[in-house]
């Protein structure tokens, strides 16, 4: 042991030894308890940032601890390698996305190795490798056969100048990031996976995940958004085309007597039918199309509407109710139409105020008086008023009574709605997994046969910043099936598709016979400890849970849930703000590694804050961690050089007691 603490030589020598001896390579061993520890794999953006370092250090500490407990520990690492940034970088630097991505991977892999994480590098996966995405393509075709995927028209952001579809993050203040043109909404055919078929199971499964933070389970519950309500119809005085009624979904049937108008979505079939003969309405629909499709944007946009002149019949009172078109009604929730109760719903209230529509108060306040709704909607539940036959009823009584009344007359029924929508997986970008479908000349589409997969993404391409290279290449599209010409789909998968099953592929990354080797997968799965950022609390974790159930139902895995325990680490802050490139307050981990060695960086990131809490960056904290390691080194070194002179049987009684205490303490450490 040298007297000096020299992390650069010491760490490199040990890391080389780990690599040479395959120190952290593991295989299933049924005689030992397994532990699968996984940190969310990174997007290969270029180099590691402190957030990565923290994430991976936390997971590594858990993995090493479990290993010391004698368990068979799997800790793999890979790359979430597809996605938009590679395309942007490619345009900026004039290099193909594949080359840029692979260079970044090489650099970041070296950084992770320099940090000394105990990974089984034999299992490394990059999602842009055909050996990986071919199985994703295969699985999608299986889902197609089962009726779990389908194609439908769906709205995208359309840049009218560049003539291209934009991702949500490419729309800045309603304009295309490149052209600056006002973005329009446009309907194009896209592929969807039926996650809604699993909504109930995805919701119920949350109850079993007691190793997850409660906050994450709550976010998932809200996202799935199960609503108990009533579906009811308002008959039209004069049918439009062949449509003679408007269906609405409401969670507040108790407010039925407070309805003063009906709002239709801009894309509602009745709206569209009316617009054909009514140019101003057509114009209004166009205006609605100019807001981005992101739900958050729609919620914030100014309420806009137009009276259609139609009148619908109230199912209980028979009153004539005006029908409007409103930009706050979503076509793909419920039935795309709302029974508006401005006295008791905020959006309706705002809308009614703007267009001078009447309010009808039908709910009492806590004192039992009709609620004051002049200065805003009264959204609480309470006893009913001004509701013939139901006055004085509670919410529950009114819900049941009104639902029963509607059911008798065939005008409605109780139903459950989920906020969750089917997962649109089509992206019009190049750098992704090609969707393994064929468009037939006579219309319709079929999957690429399994023996013709993978549908390879060409890598040596030039990016012009507008059109996807595979959309621009007629040769790539060509495909021949049993002598018939057809065309490959040129859209690619959402990158969430790749990250939804990588954890499973890590159990058998080199398996060539199928998507998963069930024996290996079932030995390692579920992941015992997953570690990652709270920003993935909803989509990534929900899609992964969904994929796990799909893989289970395909007989590939036997468990119900992919991640037994979840740790969401806190952010790395500097001067109270999130450390990020856009804020320009980043600290480059590499500089610190070069200066102090990896152990100092690792020690600091574990020591400065509990894993779940945010970590405030501090230069002096890093120095402190380094001083601590040096002191420890010195202590051991001094002991090491004197121990020959003092063998353990020469310990005094007191020293022996101390030694016993130390070992007792070690045994208690968790
Ligand atoms: C009348 C009403 C009165 C409503 C009231 C609420 C309060 P959750 O709980 O999220 O499921 N709604 C229904 N379909 C819609 C659509 N396509 N776009 C926008 N809003 C829609 O929301 C259910 C409520 O959202 C429904 O209940 C409906 O408004 C509205 F005092 O009906 B409610």
Coordinates of C-alpha atoms in Angstrom, one line a residue, residues 99-663:
X99 CA -22.6 8.1 -36.2
X100 CA -23.2 10.9 -33.7
X101 CA -25.1 8.6 -31.4
X102 CA -22.4 5.9 -31.5
X103 CA -19.7 8.4 -30.8
X104 CA -21.6 9.6 -27.8
X105 CA -22.1 6.1 -26.5
X106 CA -18.4 5.4 -26.7
X107 CA -17.6 8.5 -24.8
X108 CA -20.2 8.0 -22.1
X109 CA -19.4 4.3 -21.7
X110 CA -15.8 5.3 -21.0
X111 CA -17.0 7.8 -18.5
X112 CA -19.2 5.3 -16.7
X113 CA -16.3 2.8 -16.6
X114 CA -14.1 5.5 -15.2
X115 CA -16.7 6.0 -12.4
X116 CA -16.2 2.4 -11.5
X117 CA -19.8 1.2 -11.6
X118 CA -20.3 -2.5 -11.1
X119 CA -22.0 -3.2 -14.4
X120 CA -22.2 -6.4 -16.3
X121 CA -20.9 -4.8 -19.6
X122 CA -21.5 -8.0 -21.5
X123 CA -25.2 -7.1 -21.4
X124 CA -24.9 -3.7 -22.9
X125 CA -27.8 -2.7 -25.2
X126 CA -28.2 0.2 -27.6
X127 CA -31.8 0.5 -28.7
X128 CA -30.7 1.7 -32.1
X129 CA -29.1 -1.7 -32.8
X130 CA -31.2 -3.9 -35.1
X131 CA -30.5 -6.9 -32.8
X132 CA -32.6 -5.0 -30.3
X133 CA -35.3 -3.2 -32.3
X134 CA -36.1 -6.3 -34.5
X135 CA -37.8 -7.8 -31.5
X136 CA -39.7 -4.7 -30.9
X137 CA -40.9 -4.9 -34.5
X138 CA -41.7 -8.5 -34.1
X139 CA -43.7 -7.9 -30.9
X140 CA -45.7 -5.1 -32.6
X141 CA -46.7 -7.5 -35.4
X142 CA -47.8 -10.0 -32.7
X143 CA -49.9 -7.3 -31.1
X144 CA -51.4 -6.5 -34.4
X145 CA -52.5 -10.1 -34.9
X146 CA -54.2 -10.0 -31.5
X147 CA -56.0 -6.8 -32.4
X148 CA -54.1 -4.8 -29.8
X149 CA -52.8 -2.3 -32.3
X150 CA -54.8 -0.3 -34.8
X151 CA -54.5 2.7 -37.2
X152 CA -56.6 5.7 -37.0
X153 CA -56.6 9.4 -37.9
X154 CA -55.0 11.5 -35.2
X155 CA -54.0 15.0 -34.8
X156 CA -50.4 16.2 -35.3
X157 CA -48.7 19.6 -35.3
X158 CA -48.3 20.6 -39.0
X159 CA -45.8 23.2 -40.2
X160 CA -47.3 24.7 -43.3
X161 CA -44.1 26.2 -44.5
X162 CA -41.8 23.3 -44.0
X163 CA -44.6 20.9 -45.0
X164 CA -43.7 18.6 -42.1
X165 CA -45.0 17.2 -38.9
X166 CA -43.5 18.7 -35.7
X167 CA -43.0 17.1 -32.4
X168 CA -44.5 19.0 -29.4
X169 CA -41.1 20.1 -28.4
X170 CA -40.6 21.6 -31.8
X171 CA -43.5 23.9 -31.4
X172 CA -42.4 27.1 -29.7
X173 CA -45.2 29.5 -28.7
X174 CA -47.4 28.0 -31.4
X175 CA -44.8 28.3 -34.1
X176 CA -42.5 25.9 -36.0
X177 CA -39.0 26.0 -34.4
X178 CA -37.4 26.2 -37.8
X179 CA -39.8 28.1 -40.1
X180 CA -41.4 30.3 -37.5
X181 CA -44.8 29.6 -39.2
X182 CA -48.0 29.3 -37.2
X183 CA -48.5 25.6 -36.5
X184 CA -51.7 24.0 -37.6
X185 CA -53.4 20.9 -36.4
X186 CA -53.7 18.2 -39.0
X187 CA -55.2 14.7 -39.1
X188 CA -53.0 11.9 -40.4
X189 CA -53.2 8.1 -40.0
X190 CA -51.2 6.9 -37.1
X191 CA -50.7 3.6 -35.2
X192 CA -52.0 3.1 -31.7
X193 CA -51.5 0.4 -29.1
X194 CA -54.6 -0.4 -27.0
X195 CA -53.3 0.5 -23.6
X196 CA -56.9 1.3 -22.6
X197 CA -57.7 -2.4 -22.7
X198 CA -55.4 -2.7 -19.7
X199 CA -56.6 0.4 -17.9
X200 CA -58.4 -1.4 -15.1
X201 CA -55.5 -3.8 -14.6
X202 CA -52.9 -1.0 -14.7
X203 CA -54.9 0.8 -12.0
X204 CA -55.5 -2.2 -9.8
X205 CA -51.8 -3.3 -10.1
X206 CA -50.8 0.0 -8.4
X207 CA -52.2 -1.4 -5.1
X208 CA -49.6 -4.2 -5.2
X209 CA -46.7 -1.9 -5.6
X210 CA -46.0 -1.1 -2.0
X211 CA -42.3 -0.6 -2.8
X212 CA -43.1 2.5 -4.8
X213 CA -43.3 6.0 -3.6
X214 CA -46.9 6.9 -2.9
X215 CA -46.6 10.1 -4.9
X216 CA -45.8 8.1 -8.0
X217 CA -48.7 5.7 -7.5
X218 CA -51.0 8.7 -7.1
X219 CA -49.7 10.3 -10.3
X220 CA -50.3 7.1 -12.2
X221 CA -53.8 6.8 -10.8
X222 CA -54.7 10.3 -11.8
X223 CA -53.2 9.7 -15.3
X224 CA -55.3 6.6 -15.8
X225 CA -58.1 8.8 -14.4
X226 CA -61.0 6.4 -13.8
X227 CA -64.3 8.4 -13.7
X228 CA -67.6 7.0 -12.7
X229 CA -70.3 8.8 -14.6
X230 CA -73.4 8.8 -16.8
X231 CA -73.6 8.7 -20.6
X232 CA -76.8 10.4 -21.8
X233 CA -78.3 11.8 -24.9
X234 CA -79.9 15.1 -25.8
X235 CA -82.2 14.6 -28.8
X236 CA -82.0 17.0 -31.7
X237 CA -85.1 18.9 -32.9
X238 CA -84.0 18.5 -36.4
X239 CA -81.5 15.7 -37.3
X240 CA -78.2 16.7 -39.0
X241 CA -77.3 14.2 -41.7
X242 CA -78.3 11.0 -40.0
X243 CA -77.4 12.2 -36.5
X244 CA -80.5 12.7 -34.3
X245 CA -79.0 13.1 -30.9
X246 CA -75.9 14.3 -29.0
X247 CA -74.3 11.9 -26.5
X248 CA -72.5 13.4 -23.6
X249 CA -70.5 12.0 -20.7
X250 CA -70.8 13.6 -17.3
X251 CA -69.5 12.8 -13.9
X252 CA -72.1 15.2 -12.4
X253 CA -75.5 13.9 -13.5
X254 CA -76.8 15.6 -10.3
X255 CA -76.4 18.9 -12.2
X256 CA -78.5 17.8 -15.1
X257 CA -81.1 20.5 -14.4
X258 CA -78.4 23.1 -14.5
X259 CA -77.6 22.5 -18.1
X260 CA -77.9 25.7 -20.2
X261 CA -76.1 24.8 -23.3
X262 CA -74.2 22.0 -25.0
X263 CA -70.6 22.2 -26.3
X264 CA -69.3 20.1 -29.1
X265 CA -65.7 19.6 -30.0
X266 CA -64.5 21.1 -33.3
X267 CA -63.9 17.7 -34.7
X268 CA -67.4 16.3 -33.6
X269 CA -69.3 14.7 -36.5
X270 CA -72.2 17.1 -36.0
X271 CA -69.9 20.1 -36.1
X272 CA -68.3 18.8 -39.3
X273 CA -71.7 18.1 -40.9
X274 CA -72.9 21.6 -40.0
X275 CA -69.7 23.2 -41.3
X276 CA -70.3 21.9 -44.7
X277 CA -73.2 24.3 -45.2
X278 CA -72.0 27.0 -42.9
X279 CA -68.7 28.8 -43.9
X280 CA -68.3 30.8 -40.7
X281 CA -68.3 27.6 -38.7
X282 CA -65.8 26.1 -41.1
X283 CA -63.7 29.1 -40.5
X284 CA -64.1 28.7 -36.7
X285 CA -63.0 25.1 -36.9
X286 CA -59.8 26.2 -38.7
X287 CA -59.1 28.7 -35.9
X288 CA -59.5 25.9 -33.3
X289 CA -57.0 23.9 -35.4
X290 CA -54.4 26.5 -34.9
X291 CA -53.8 25.6 -31.2
X292 CA -51.3 23.0 -30.4
X293 CA -52.6 19.5 -29.6
X294 CA -50.8 19.3 -26.3
X295 CA -53.6 19.0 -23.7
X296 CA -51.9 21.5 -21.4
X297 CA -52.0 24.1 -24.2
X298 CA -55.6 23.4 -24.9
X299 CA -56.5 23.9 -21.2
X300 CA -54.8 27.2 -21.1
X301 CA -55.9 28.6 -24.4
X302 CA -58.6 31.3 -24.3
X303 CA -62.1 29.9 -24.5
X304 CA -63.6 30.3 -27.9
X305 CA -66.9 29.2 -29.2
X306 CA -69.7 29.6 -31.8
X307 CA -73.4 29.1 -31.7
X308 CA -74.5 26.5 -34.2
X309 CA -78.2 27.6 -34.1
X310 CA -79.2 24.0 -33.3
X311 CA -81.4 23.2 -30.4
X312 CA -81.4 19.9 -28.4
X313 CA -84.0 18.6 -26.1
X314 CA -83.3 18.3 -22.4
X315 CA -83.8 14.6 -21.5
X316 CA -85.7 15.3 -18.3
X317 CA -87.4 18.7 -18.7
X318 CA -87.8 18.7 -22.5
X319 CA -86.5 22.2 -22.7
X320 CA -84.8 23.4 -25.8
X321 CA -81.0 23.8 -25.2
X322 CA -78.7 25.7 -27.5
X323 CA -75.8 23.8 -29.1
X324 CA -72.4 25.5 -29.3
X325 CA -69.0 24.5 -30.6
X326 CA -66.2 25.1 -28.1
X327 CA -62.5 24.9 -28.3
X328 CA -62.1 23.4 -24.8
X329 CA -64.0 20.2 -25.6
X330 CA -61.7 17.3 -26.5
X331 CA -62.8 15.0 -29.3
X332 CA -61.2 12.0 -27.8
X333 CA -62.6 12.0 -24.3
X334 CA -66.0 10.7 -23.5
X335 CA -68.1 11.4 -26.6
X336 CA -66.6 14.7 -27.7
X337 CA -69.5 16.7 -26.3
X338 CA -70.3 18.3 -23.0
X339 CA -73.5 19.1 -21.2
X340 CA -72.5 22.5 -20.0
X341 CA -73.4 23.5 -16.4
X342 CA -71.9 27.0 -16.1
X343 CA -73.1 27.4 -12.5
X344 CA -71.0 24.4 -11.3
X345 CA -68.2 23.9 -13.7
X346 CA -65.3 26.4 -14.1
X347 CA -64.7 26.0 -17.8
X348 CA -68.4 26.3 -18.6
X349 CA -68.7 29.3 -16.3
X350 CA -65.8 31.1 -18.1
X351 CA -67.4 30.3 -21.4
X352 CA -70.9 31.3 -20.4
X353 CA -69.6 34.6 -19.0
X354 CA -67.8 35.3 -22.2
X355 CA -70.7 34.5 -24.5
X356 CA -73.5 35.8 -22.2
X357 CA -75.1 32.4 -21.7
X358 CA -77.4 31.9 -18.7
X359 CA -76.5 30.3 -15.4
X360 CA -78.8 27.9 -13.5
X361 CA -77.9 27.2 -10.0
X362 CA -78.9 23.7 -8.9
X363 CA -76.6 22.9 -6.0
X364 CA -76.9 24.3 -2.4
X365 CA -74.0 25.5 -0.4
X366 CA -73.1 24.3 3.1
X367 CA -75.9 26.5 4.6
X368 CA -78.5 24.8 2.4
X369 CA -79.1 27.9 0.3
X370 CA -78.7 27.9 -3.5
X371 CA -75.0 28.4 -4.0
X372 CA -73.7 31.8 -5.1
X373 CA -72.5 31.4 -8.6
X374 CA -72.4 35.0 -9.7
X375 CA -68.6 35.5 -9.2
X376 CA -67.5 32.0 -10.1
X377 CA -68.7 28.4 -10.5
X378 CA -69.6 26.5 -7.3
X379 CA -68.0 23.1 -8.0
X380 CA -68.5 21.4 -4.6
X381 CA -71.1 18.7 -4.2
X382 CA -74.2 19.5 -2.2
X383 CA -78.0 19.1 -1.9
X384 CA -80.0 19.7 -5.0
X385 CA -82.3 22.6 -5.7
X386 CA -84.3 23.8 -8.7
X387 CA -84.3 20.1 -9.9
X388 CA -87.9 18.9 -10.1
X389 CA -88.2 15.5 -8.4
X390 CA -84.7 15.7 -6.8
X391 CA -84.7 18.7 -4.6
X392 CA -82.9 18.1 -1.3
X393 CA -81.3 14.9 -2.6
X394 CA -77.6 14.4 -1.9
X395 CA -75.0 13.9 -4.7
X396 CA -75.2 10.1 -4.3
X397 CA -79.0 10.0 -4.2
X398 CA -79.3 12.3 -7.2
X399 CA -76.6 10.4 -9.2
X400 CA -78.5 7.1 -8.8
X401 CA -82.0 8.6 -9.2
X402 CA -81.2 10.6 -12.3
X403 CA -79.3 7.7 -13.8
X404 CA -82.2 5.4 -13.1
X405 CA -84.7 7.9 -14.6
X406 CA -82.5 8.2 -17.8
X407 CA -82.2 4.4 -18.0
X408 CA -85.9 3.9 -17.9
X409 CA -86.4 6.2 -20.9
X410 CA -83.5 4.7 -22.8
X411 CA -81.8 8.1 -22.7
X412 CA -78.7 7.2 -20.6
X413 CA -76.8 4.7 -18.5
X414 CA -74.1 4.7 -15.9
X415 CA -70.6 4.1 -17.3
X416 CA -66.9 4.3 -16.5
X417 CA -64.6 6.5 -18.4
X418 CA -60.8 6.4 -18.3
X419 CA -58.8 9.5 -19.0
X420 CA -56.1 7.3 -20.3
X421 CA -56.1 7.2 -24.1
X422 CA -54.6 4.6 -26.4
X423 CA -50.9 5.1 -26.9
X424 CA -50.1 6.8 -30.2
X425 CA -46.7 5.3 -31.2
X426 CA -46.3 6.8 -34.7
X427 CA -43.6 9.5 -35.1
X428 CA -42.9 11.1 -38.4
X429 CA -39.2 11.3 -37.5
X430 CA -36.3 9.4 -39.0
X431 CA -34.1 8.3 -36.1
X432 CA -36.3 5.6 -34.6
X433 CA -37.5 2.0 -35.1
X434 CA -39.3 1.7 -38.4
X435 CA -42.8 0.6 -37.8
X436 CA -43.0 -2.9 -39.3
X437 CA -46.1 -2.5 -41.4
X438 CA -46.8 -2.5 -45.1
X439 CA -49.2 -0.3 -46.9
X440 CA -51.0 -2.3 -49.7
X441 CA -51.5 -0.8 -53.1
X442 CA -55.3 -1.6 -52.9
X443 CA -55.5 0.1 -49.4
X444 CA -55.2 -1.4 -46.0
X445 CA -52.1 -2.6 -44.3
X446 CA -50.4 -5.8 -43.1
X447 CA -47.5 -6.5 -40.9
X448 CA -44.1 -7.3 -42.4
X449 CA -43.8 -11.1 -42.0
X450 CA -41.5 -12.3 -39.2
X451 CA -39.0 -13.8 -41.5
X452 CA -38.5 -10.5 -43.2
X453 CA -37.7 -8.6 -40.1
X454 CA -35.9 -6.5 -39.0
X455 CA -37.1 -3.7 -41.2
X456 CA -33.7 -2.0 -41.2
X457 CA -33.3 1.7 -40.7
X458 CA -30.6 3.0 -43.1
X459 CA -27.8 4.7 -41.1
X460 CA -25.7 6.4 -43.7
X461 CA -28.1 9.3 -44.5
X462 CA -28.0 13.0 -45.0
X463 CA -30.4 15.1 -43.0
X464 CA -31.8 18.3 -44.6
X465 CA -33.7 19.3 -41.5
X466 CA -37.1 19.0 -43.1
X467 CA -37.9 15.6 -44.5
X468 CA -37.1 12.3 -42.9
X469 CA -34.5 10.5 -45.1
X470 CA -36.7 7.4 -45.3
X471 CA -39.7 9.4 -46.3
X472 CA -37.6 11.1 -49.0
X473 CA -36.3 7.8 -50.3
X474 CA -38.7 5.9 -52.7
X475 CA -36.3 3.0 -52.9
X476 CA -36.4 2.4 -49.1
X477 CA -40.2 2.3 -49.2
X478 CA -40.4 -0.4 -51.9
X479 CA -41.3 -3.9 -50.6
X480 CA -42.3 -7.0 -52.4
X481 CA -44.7 -9.5 -50.9
X482 CA -45.5 -12.7 -52.8
X483 CA -44.9 -10.9 -56.0
X484 CA -47.1 -7.9 -55.1
X485 CA -45.6 -4.5 -54.7
X486 CA -46.4 -2.6 -51.5
X487 CA -44.8 0.1 -49.4
X488 CA -43.1 0.2 -46.1
X489 CA -44.5 2.4 -43.4
X490 CA -42.1 5.3 -43.1
X491 CA -43.1 6.4 -39.6
X492 CA -41.0 5.3 -36.7
X493 CA -41.9 4.3 -33.1
X494 CA -42.1 6.7 -30.2
X495 CA -38.9 6.2 -28.2
X496 CA -41.0 5.2 -25.2
X497 CA -41.5 1.9 -27.0
X498 CA -37.9 1.0 -26.7
X499 CA -37.6 2.0 -23.1
X500 CA -40.7 0.0 -22.2
X501 CA -39.0 -3.4 -22.4
X502 CA -35.2 -2.8 -22.2
X503 CA -35.2 -3.9 -18.6
X504 CA -36.5 -7.3 -19.8
X505 CA -34.0 -7.6 -22.7
X506 CA -31.1 -7.1 -20.3
X507 CA -31.8 -10.5 -18.9
X508 CA -30.9 -12.1 -22.2
X509 CA -29.5 -9.3 -24.5
X510 CA -27.8 -11.7 -26.9
X511 CA -30.6 -14.1 -27.3
X512 CA -31.2 -14.7 -31.1
X513 CA -34.2 -17.0 -31.0
X514 CA -36.7 -14.6 -29.8
X515 CA -37.6 -11.4 -28.0
X516 CA -36.9 -12.9 -24.6
X517 CA -35.4 -16.2 -23.3
X518 CA -38.2 -16.9 -20.8
X519 CA -36.0 -19.0 -18.5
X520 CA -33.5 -16.1 -18.1
X521 CA -36.2 -13.5 -17.9
X522 CA -38.1 -15.3 -15.3
X523 CA -35.0 -15.9 -13.2
X524 CA -34.1 -12.2 -13.1
X525 CA -37.5 -10.5 -13.3
X526 CA -39.1 -8.5 -11.8
X527 CA -36.4 -5.8 -11.3
X528 CA -35.9 -5.7 -7.5
X529 CA -34.8 -2.1 -7.4
X530 CA -35.4 0.5 -10.0
X531 CA -33.8 3.9 -9.7
X532 CA -34.5 6.9 -11.7
X533 CA -35.9 10.4 -12.0
X534 CA -39.3 11.5 -11.0
X535 CA -39.9 13.0 -14.5
X536 CA -40.5 9.4 -15.6
X537 CA -43.2 8.8 -12.9
X538 CA -46.0 8.7 -15.4
X539 CA -45.3 7.8 -19.0
X540 CA -42.2 5.6 -18.9
X541 CA -43.3 3.7 -15.9
X542 CA -46.9 3.2 -17.1
X543 CA -45.8 2.1 -20.6
X544 CA -43.3 -0.3 -19.0
X545 CA -46.0 -1.8 -16.8
X546 CA -48.2 -2.1 -19.8
X547 CA -45.5 -3.8 -21.9
X548 CA -44.8 -6.2 -19.0
X549 CA -48.5 -7.3 -19.0
X550 CA -48.4 -7.6 -22.8
X551 CA -45.3 -9.8 -22.6
X552 CA -46.9 -11.8 -19.8
X553 CA -50.0 -12.4 -22.0
X554 CA -47.7 -13.5 -24.8
X555 CA -46.2 -16.1 -22.5
X556 CA -42.8 -14.4 -22.4
X557 CA -42.6 -13.5 -18.7
X558 CA -44.5 -14.9 -15.7
X559 CA -44.7 -11.9 -13.4
X560 CA -47.4 -9.2 -13.4
X561 CA -45.3 -6.1 -12.7
X562 CA -41.8 -5.2 -13.9
X563 CA -40.4 -3.1 -11.0
X564 CA -40.8 -4.3 -7.4
X565 CA -39.3 -1.3 -5.8
X566 CA -38.8 2.2 -7.1
X567 CA -36.5 4.9 -5.9
X568 CA -36.9 8.3 -7.4
X569 CA -33.8 10.3 -6.7
X570 CA -33.9 14.0 -6.1
X571 CA -32.5 16.6 -8.4
X572 CA -29.1 18.1 -8.3
X573 CA -29.3 21.8 -7.6
X574 CA -26.9 24.6 -7.8
X575 CA -27.7 27.8 -5.9
X576 CA -31.2 26.5 -5.4
X577 CA -31.9 26.0 -9.2
X578 CA -31.9 22.7 -11.1
X579 CA -28.5 22.1 -12.6
X580 CA -29.0 22.2 -16.3
X581 CA -27.4 23.2 -19.6
X582 CA -30.2 25.7 -20.3
X583 CA -29.5 27.5 -17.0
X584 CA -25.8 27.3 -17.7
X585 CA -25.0 26.3 -14.1
X586 CA -23.7 22.8 -14.7
X587 CA -20.6 21.2 -13.1
X588 CA -18.9 18.8 -15.3
X589 CA -18.4 15.5 -13.5
X590 CA -15.3 14.7 -15.7
X591 CA -13.4 17.7 -14.3
X592 CA -14.0 16.5 -10.8
X593 CA -13.0 12.9 -11.6
X594 CA -9.8 14.2 -13.2
X595 CA -9.1 16.3 -10.2
X596 CA -10.2 14.1 -7.2
X597 CA -10.9 10.6 -8.6
X598 CA -14.2 8.8 -9.0
X599 CA -14.5 7.8 -5.3
X600 CA -14.7 11.4 -4.2
X601 CA -17.4 12.2 -6.7
X602 CA -19.3 9.1 -5.7
X603 CA -18.9 9.7 -2.0
X604 CA -20.0 13.3 -2.3
X605 CA -23.1 12.5 -4.3
X606 CA -24.2 9.9 -1.7
X607 CA -23.2 11.9 1.3
X608 CA -24.6 15.3 0.5
X609 CA -28.3 14.4 0.7
X610 CA -30.6 11.5 1.2
X611 CA -31.2 9.8 -2.2
X612 CA -34.8 11.0 -2.5
X613 CA -34.1 14.6 -1.7
X614 CA -32.6 17.3 -3.8
X615 CA -28.8 17.7 -3.5
X616 CA -27.4 21.2 -3.3
X617 CA -24.1 21.3 -5.1
X618 CA -21.2 22.5 -3.0
X619 CA -17.5 22.8 -4.0
X620 CA -16.5 22.6 -0.4
X621 CA -18.6 19.5 0.0
X622 CA -16.6 17.8 -2.7
X623 CA -13.4 18.9 -1.1
X624 CA -14.7 17.5 2.2
X625 CA -15.4 14.2 0.7
X626 CA -11.9 14.1 -0.7
X627 CA -10.4 15.0 2.6
X628 CA -12.4 12.2 4.3
X629 CA -11.1 9.6 1.8
X630 CA -7.5 10.8 2.3
X631 CA -7.8 10.6 6.0
X632 CA -9.2 7.1 5.7
X633 CA -6.4 6.1 3.4
X634 CA -3.8 7.5 5.9
X635 CA -5.4 5.7 8.8
X636 CA -5.4 2.3 7.0
X637 CA -1.9 2.9 5.7
X638 CA -0.5 3.7 9.1
X639 CA -2.2 0.7 10.5
X640 CA -1.0 -1.5 7.6
X641 CA 2.6 -0.5 8.3
X642 CA 2.4 -1.2 12.0
X643 CA 0.2 -4.3 12.2
X644 CA 3.1 -6.7 11.7
X645 CA 4.4 -5.5 15.0
X646 CA 1.1 -6.0 16.8
X647 CA -0.6 -9.4 15.9
X648 CA -4.2 -9.7 17.1
X649 CA -3.5 -12.1 19.9
X650 CA -1.3 -9.5 21.5
X651 CA -4.3 -7.2 21.9
X652 CA -5.0 -6.0 25.4
X653 CA -8.4 -6.8 27.0
X654 CA -9.7 -3.4 26.2
X655 CA -8.6 -3.7 22.6
X656 CA -10.3 -7.0 22.3
X657 CA -13.5 -5.5 23.6
X658 CA -13.2 -2.8 21.1
X659 CA -12.7 -5.3 18.3
X660 CA -15.8 -7.3 19.4
X661 CA -17.8 -4.1 19.4
X662 CA -16.7 -3.3 15.9
X663 CA -17.7 -6.7 14.6

